[in-house]
Each structure stands twice: as C-alpha cells, then as structure tokens.
GROMACS .gro file of C-alpha atoms in nm:
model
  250
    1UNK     CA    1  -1.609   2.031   3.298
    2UNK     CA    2  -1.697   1.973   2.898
    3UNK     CA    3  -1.473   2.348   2.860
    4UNK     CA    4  -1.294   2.317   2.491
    5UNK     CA    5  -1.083   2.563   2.326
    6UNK     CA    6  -1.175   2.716   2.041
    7UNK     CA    7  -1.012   2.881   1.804
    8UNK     CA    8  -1.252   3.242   1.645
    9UNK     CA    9  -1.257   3.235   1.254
   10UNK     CA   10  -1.530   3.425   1.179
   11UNK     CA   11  -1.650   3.717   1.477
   12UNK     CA   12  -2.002   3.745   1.441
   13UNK     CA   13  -2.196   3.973   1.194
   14UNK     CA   14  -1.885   3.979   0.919
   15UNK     CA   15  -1.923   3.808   0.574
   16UNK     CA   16  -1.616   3.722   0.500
   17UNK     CA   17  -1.526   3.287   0.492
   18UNK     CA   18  -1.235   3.278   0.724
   19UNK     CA   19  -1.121   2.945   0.825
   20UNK     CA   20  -0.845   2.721   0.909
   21UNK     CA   21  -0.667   2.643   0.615
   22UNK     CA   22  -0.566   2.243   0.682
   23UNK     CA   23  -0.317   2.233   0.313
   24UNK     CA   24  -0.129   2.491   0.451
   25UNK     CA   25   0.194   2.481   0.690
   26UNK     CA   26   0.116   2.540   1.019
   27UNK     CA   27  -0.284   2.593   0.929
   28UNK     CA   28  -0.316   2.967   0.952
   29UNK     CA   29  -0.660   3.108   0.952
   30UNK     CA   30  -0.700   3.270   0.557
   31UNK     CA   31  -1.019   3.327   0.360
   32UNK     CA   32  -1.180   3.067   0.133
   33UNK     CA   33  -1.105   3.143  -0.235
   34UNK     CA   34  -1.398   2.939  -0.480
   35UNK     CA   35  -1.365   2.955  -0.865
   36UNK     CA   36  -1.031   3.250  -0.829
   37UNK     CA   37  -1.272   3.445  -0.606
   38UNK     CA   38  -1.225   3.551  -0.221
   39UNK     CA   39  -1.560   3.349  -0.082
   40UNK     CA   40  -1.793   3.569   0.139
   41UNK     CA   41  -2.157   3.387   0.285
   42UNK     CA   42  -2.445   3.609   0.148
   43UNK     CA   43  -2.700   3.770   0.401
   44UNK     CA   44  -2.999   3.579   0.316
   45UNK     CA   45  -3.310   3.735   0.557
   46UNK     CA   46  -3.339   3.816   0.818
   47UNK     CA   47  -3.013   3.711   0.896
   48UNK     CA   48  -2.684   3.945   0.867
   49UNK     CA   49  -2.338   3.762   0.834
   50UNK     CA   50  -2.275   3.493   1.060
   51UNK     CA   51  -2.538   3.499   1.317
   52UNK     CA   52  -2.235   3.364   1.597
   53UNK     CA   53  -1.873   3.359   1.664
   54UNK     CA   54  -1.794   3.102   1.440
   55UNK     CA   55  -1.479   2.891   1.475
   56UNK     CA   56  -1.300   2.563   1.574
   57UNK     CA   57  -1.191   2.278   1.834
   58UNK     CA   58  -0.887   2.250   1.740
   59UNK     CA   59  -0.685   1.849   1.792
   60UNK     CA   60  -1.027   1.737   1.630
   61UNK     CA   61  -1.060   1.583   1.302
   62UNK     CA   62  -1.431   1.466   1.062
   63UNK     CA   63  -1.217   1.204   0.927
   64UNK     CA   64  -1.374   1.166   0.597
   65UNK     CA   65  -1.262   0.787   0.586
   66UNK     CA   66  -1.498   0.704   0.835
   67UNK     CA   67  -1.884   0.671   0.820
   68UNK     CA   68  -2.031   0.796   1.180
   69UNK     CA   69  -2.288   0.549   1.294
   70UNK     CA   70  -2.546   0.833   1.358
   71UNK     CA   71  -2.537   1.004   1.015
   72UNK     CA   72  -2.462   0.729   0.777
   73UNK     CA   73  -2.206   1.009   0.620
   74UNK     CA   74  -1.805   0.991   0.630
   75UNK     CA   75  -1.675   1.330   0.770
   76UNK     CA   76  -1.560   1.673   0.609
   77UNK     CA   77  -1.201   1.645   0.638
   78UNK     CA   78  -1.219   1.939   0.858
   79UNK     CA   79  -1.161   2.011   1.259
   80UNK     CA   80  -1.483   2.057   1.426
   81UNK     CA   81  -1.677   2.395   1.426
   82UNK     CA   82  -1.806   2.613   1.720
   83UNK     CA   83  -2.086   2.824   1.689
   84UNK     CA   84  -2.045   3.060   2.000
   85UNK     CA   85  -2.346   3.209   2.112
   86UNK     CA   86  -2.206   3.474   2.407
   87UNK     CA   87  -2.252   3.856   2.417
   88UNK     CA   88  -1.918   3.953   2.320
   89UNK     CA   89  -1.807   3.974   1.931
   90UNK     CA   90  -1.446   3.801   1.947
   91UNK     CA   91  -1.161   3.872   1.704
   92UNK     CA   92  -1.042   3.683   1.446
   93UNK     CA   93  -0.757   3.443   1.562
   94UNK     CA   94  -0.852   3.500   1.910
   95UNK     CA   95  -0.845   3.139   2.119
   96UNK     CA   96  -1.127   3.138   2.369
   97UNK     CA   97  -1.262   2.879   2.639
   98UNK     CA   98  -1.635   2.746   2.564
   99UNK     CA   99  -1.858   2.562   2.745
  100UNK     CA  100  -1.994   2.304   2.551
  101UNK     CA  101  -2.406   2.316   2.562
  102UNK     CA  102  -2.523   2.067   2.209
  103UNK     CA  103  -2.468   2.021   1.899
  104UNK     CA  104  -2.634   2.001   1.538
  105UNK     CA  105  -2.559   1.733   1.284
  106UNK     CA  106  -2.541   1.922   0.912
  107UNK     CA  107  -2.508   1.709   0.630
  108UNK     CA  108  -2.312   1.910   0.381
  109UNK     CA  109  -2.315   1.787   0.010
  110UNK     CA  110  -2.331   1.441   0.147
  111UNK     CA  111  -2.062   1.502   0.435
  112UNK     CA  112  -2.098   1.509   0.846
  113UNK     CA  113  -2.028   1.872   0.945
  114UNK     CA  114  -2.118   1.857   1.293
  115UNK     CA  115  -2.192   2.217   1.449
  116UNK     CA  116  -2.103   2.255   1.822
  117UNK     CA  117  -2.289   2.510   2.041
  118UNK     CA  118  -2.139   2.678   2.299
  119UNK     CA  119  -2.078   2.975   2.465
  120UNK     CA  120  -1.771   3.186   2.619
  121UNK     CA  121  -1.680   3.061   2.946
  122UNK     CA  122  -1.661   3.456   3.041
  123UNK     CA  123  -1.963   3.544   2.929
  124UNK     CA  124  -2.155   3.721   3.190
  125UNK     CA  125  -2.431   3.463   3.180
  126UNK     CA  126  -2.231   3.166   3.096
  127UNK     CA  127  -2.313   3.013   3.452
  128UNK     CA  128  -2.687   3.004   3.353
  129UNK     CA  129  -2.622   2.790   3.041
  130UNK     CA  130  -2.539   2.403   3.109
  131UNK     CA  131  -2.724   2.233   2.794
  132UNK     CA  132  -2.881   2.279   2.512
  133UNK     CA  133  -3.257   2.329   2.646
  134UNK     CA  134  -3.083   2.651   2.879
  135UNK     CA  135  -3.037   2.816   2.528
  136UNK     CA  136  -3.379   2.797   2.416
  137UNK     CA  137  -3.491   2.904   2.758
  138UNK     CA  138  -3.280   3.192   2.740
  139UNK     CA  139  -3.256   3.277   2.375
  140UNK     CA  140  -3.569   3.163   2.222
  141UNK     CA  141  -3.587   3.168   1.862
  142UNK     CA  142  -3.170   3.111   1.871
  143UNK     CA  143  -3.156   2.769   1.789
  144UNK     CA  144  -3.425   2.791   1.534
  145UNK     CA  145  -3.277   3.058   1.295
  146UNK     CA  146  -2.888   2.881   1.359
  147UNK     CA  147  -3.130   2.589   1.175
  148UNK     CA  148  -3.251   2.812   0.912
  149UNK     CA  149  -2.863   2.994   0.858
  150UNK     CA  150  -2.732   2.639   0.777
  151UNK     CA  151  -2.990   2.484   0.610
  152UNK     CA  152  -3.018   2.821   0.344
  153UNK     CA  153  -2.674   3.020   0.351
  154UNK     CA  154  -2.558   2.817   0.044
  155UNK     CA  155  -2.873   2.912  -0.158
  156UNK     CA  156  -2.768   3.246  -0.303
  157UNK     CA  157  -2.413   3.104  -0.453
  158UNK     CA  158  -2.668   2.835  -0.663
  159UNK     CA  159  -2.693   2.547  -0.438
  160UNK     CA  160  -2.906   2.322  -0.291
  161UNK     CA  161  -3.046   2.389   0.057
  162UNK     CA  162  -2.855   2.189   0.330
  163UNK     CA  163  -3.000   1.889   0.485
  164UNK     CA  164  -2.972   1.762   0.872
  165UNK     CA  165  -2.975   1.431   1.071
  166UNK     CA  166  -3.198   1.400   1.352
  167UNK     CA  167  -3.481   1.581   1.147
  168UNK     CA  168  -3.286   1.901   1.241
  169UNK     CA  169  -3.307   1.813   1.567
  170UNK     CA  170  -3.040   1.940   1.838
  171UNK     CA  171  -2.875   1.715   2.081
  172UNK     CA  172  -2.748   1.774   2.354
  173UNK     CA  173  -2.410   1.855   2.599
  174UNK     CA  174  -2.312   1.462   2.643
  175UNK     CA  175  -2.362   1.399   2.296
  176UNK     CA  176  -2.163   1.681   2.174
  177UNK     CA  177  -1.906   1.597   2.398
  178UNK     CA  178  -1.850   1.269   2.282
  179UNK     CA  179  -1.856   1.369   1.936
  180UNK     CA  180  -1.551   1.606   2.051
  181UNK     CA  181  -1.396   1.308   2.162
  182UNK     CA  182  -1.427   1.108   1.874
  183UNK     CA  183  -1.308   1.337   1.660
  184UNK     CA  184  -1.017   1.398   1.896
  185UNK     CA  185  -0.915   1.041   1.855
  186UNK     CA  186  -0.947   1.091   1.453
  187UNK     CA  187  -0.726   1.351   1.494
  188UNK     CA  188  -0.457   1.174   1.711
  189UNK     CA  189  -0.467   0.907   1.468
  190UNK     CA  190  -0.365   1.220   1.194
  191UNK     CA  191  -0.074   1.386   1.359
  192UNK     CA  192   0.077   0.956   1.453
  193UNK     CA  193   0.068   0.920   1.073
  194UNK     CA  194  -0.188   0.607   1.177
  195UNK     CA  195  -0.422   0.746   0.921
  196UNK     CA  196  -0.328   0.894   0.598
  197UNK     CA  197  -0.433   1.256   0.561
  198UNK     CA  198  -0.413   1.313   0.182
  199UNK     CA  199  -0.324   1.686   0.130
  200UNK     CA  200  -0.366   1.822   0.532
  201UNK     CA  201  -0.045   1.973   0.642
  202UNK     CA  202  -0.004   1.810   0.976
  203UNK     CA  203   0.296   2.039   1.063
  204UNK     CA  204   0.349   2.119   1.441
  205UNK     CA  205   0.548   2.240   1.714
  206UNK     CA  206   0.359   2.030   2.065
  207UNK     CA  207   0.286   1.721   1.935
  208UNK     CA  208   0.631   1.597   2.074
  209UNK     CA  209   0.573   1.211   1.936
  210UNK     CA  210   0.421   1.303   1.640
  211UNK     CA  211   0.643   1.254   1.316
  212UNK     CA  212   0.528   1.589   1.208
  213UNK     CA  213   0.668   1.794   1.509
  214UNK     CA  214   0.907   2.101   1.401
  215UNK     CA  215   1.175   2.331   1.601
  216UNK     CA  216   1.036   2.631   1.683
  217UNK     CA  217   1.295   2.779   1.394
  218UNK     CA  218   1.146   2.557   1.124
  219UNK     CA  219   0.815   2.737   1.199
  220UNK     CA  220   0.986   3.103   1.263
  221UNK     CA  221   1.142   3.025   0.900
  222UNK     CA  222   0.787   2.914   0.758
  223UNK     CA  223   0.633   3.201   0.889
  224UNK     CA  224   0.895   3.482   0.748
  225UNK     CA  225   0.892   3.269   0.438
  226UNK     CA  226   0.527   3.397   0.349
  227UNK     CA  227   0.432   3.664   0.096
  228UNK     CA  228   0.438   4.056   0.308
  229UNK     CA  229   0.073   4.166   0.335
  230UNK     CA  230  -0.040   4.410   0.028
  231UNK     CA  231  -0.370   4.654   0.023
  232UNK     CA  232  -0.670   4.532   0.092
  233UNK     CA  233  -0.848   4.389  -0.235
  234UNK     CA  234  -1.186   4.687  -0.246
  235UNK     CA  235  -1.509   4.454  -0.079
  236UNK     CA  236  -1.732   4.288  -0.387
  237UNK     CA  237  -2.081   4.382  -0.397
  238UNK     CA  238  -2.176   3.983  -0.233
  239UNK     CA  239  -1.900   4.049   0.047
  240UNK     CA  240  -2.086   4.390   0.126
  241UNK     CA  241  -2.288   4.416   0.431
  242UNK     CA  242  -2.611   4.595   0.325
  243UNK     CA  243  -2.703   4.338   0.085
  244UNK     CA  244  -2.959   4.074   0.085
  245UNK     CA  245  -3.114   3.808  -0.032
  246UNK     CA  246  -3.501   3.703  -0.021
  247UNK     CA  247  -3.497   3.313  -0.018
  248UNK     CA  248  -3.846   3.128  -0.023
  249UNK     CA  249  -3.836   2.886   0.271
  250UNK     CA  250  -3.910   2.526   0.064
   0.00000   0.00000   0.00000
C-alpha cells in the first residue's frame, strides 16, 4: 500500500538541525553540532524553518559505497529522509505512517540525498493524495518552493547552492518506492555486517539475526548511562525565528 514509517526529526516551521545521530548507540535523535556550534538552517525568503515535517525511513541506508545508476553519485551514509507535507505539525521523535507520493533526487556536495514526499496517513485529506501530480493539484506552488528550500538553505552558512538530478525534476510514487527498497536492502546488508559501516553504530534490540542485536538491559544500561539533561543553551541570533536572509536566486 507504499505506507512507510517515519520517524519526525524536525516538526515543521522550527530551525533547529535535529536528526538521527547514526555514530551514536542506539541512534537517538540530537542536534547537529558544525565547527563546536549547535547547527540551526537559516530562514532564507520567503521561507520560515523547515517548510515540512522533516524526518526519516528508518531500516534504510544511502550506502555511500555504492554509485546509484540514476545519479552517477554514491550515497550520504544516511537513512532516507521524509519530507511530510500533511496539516498537522508532528513532534519531535514522534513515529508516524506516510503514504509515499514521489520523490526528489538532491545532490549534496557530490552525494545522493534522496528526499521522499509524503504525507500522514491521518491526514484529513490523505485519501485525495496517491502521487506526486495529486500534490501539485492540491498544493500548487508546494513542490516548487520544497525545490527552492533545498537547492538555497545552505547559502547563508557560505556554501554553494545545491544541485539536483533529473533537472530538479520530481518523480514519482513507484520510483520512490523502489528507491525505499533499495535502500532497505543497503541497510540489511548494514545490520548482517555484509557491508562495512565505518563509524555507524548499528546497535539494536529487533534485528534478532543481526550480530549487532542487544538485551533489552544492554540498551536500558546505555540509555541511563547518558549525561542528565542541563538548561537549555539561550537560542543564537541564526537559530532565532524572526530572522532572514535575502538570497538572489542565480
């Protein structure tokens, strides 16, 4: 029925660069530190913070040993992200179901970053949405400024603008279900120690034959084992909502 789990990193509209962190045990979700500095993506106008409920498939893998055969790039090294386009604004951690309706093909400093679109299987018009040509019918302009998000939100931190297979192009729900599939079997190929991982903690409690799998004390022990939380670090001017940044489109 192409309906994926995904796990919320970022709820829509926030700043702050939440995301699975793979070196870690058990992956929790923390934010991206760059240079000693917590990471937060700019607003760069019109837009205001991520633009979706941004997230993950997790059991998926961009293995970045392999070169995909429509990009001509080796993957990210990361699980596969969701951009979920429903009504609601999820939390952080929360696991939702998604229908899967296309996907976009980012090339990211020379990596595959593929960029799944979907939408909350209880969304109140979820029923109306079966492919990628229902969101531009129903959300015109959508797809067009996710384009514009990816291609620029880098700009303001002193990079280059981001660049896209396809000429930008979306495609759509059977394509971005195989790609889920593909990098399913990447990811199988991970946790069976078939393929070597480098630094990606590959620790687990389901995988049952995987040589990774851990009691459920192991992970109760890794768990109390981290640092109690401490006050809130006070928001940096770039992680502050009101800001913005006027970009000339190139």
């Amino acid at each position: 029925q192409n309906v994926f789990n995904m796990v919320v990193e970022v709820p829509r509209w926030t700043n702050a660069k939440m995301e699975i962190a793979t070196k870690d045990p058990l992956n929790p979700i923390k934010q991206d530190v760059k240079k000693g500095k917590l990471r937060y993506v700019a607003n760069v106008f019109p837009h205001k913070g991520y633009i979706w409920n941004y997230g993950a498939i997790p059991q998926t893998w961009e293995d970045p040993g392999h070169k995909d055969e429509n990009t001509g790039c080796c993957g990210d090294n990361d699980p596969v992200d969701v951009c979920e386009i429903g009504s609601k604004v999820c939390s952080r951690g929360e696991v939702i179901k998604v229908k899967v309706l296309g996907v976009l093909a980012m090339i990211d400093e020379g990596e595959t970053d593929w960029k799944i679109i979907a939408i909350n299987t209880e969304d109140p018009e979820a029923e109306n949405y079966n492919d990628i040509n229902d969101v531009r019918r129903m959300k015109p302009g959508y797809l067009e400024a996710t384009v514009d998000w990816f291609r620029r939100y880098k700009v303001p931190d002193g990079k280059p603008e981001n660049q896209f297979a396809f000429n930008g192009e979306f495609k759509g729900k059977d394509f971005a279900v195989n790609v889920i599939k593909s990098t399913h079997e990447h990811w199988k190929a991970l946790v069976a120690k078939k393929t070597d991982g480098g630094e990606i903690n590959c620790t687990n409690l389901t995988v049952s034959d995987s040589p990774f799998c851990c009691s459920q004390e192991c992970a109760k022990a890794t768990v109390d084992a981290a640092p109690p939380c401490k006050a809130a670090n006070p928001i940096p001017p770039e992680g502050k909502s009101q800001n913005r940044h006027y970009i000339a489109k190139q």
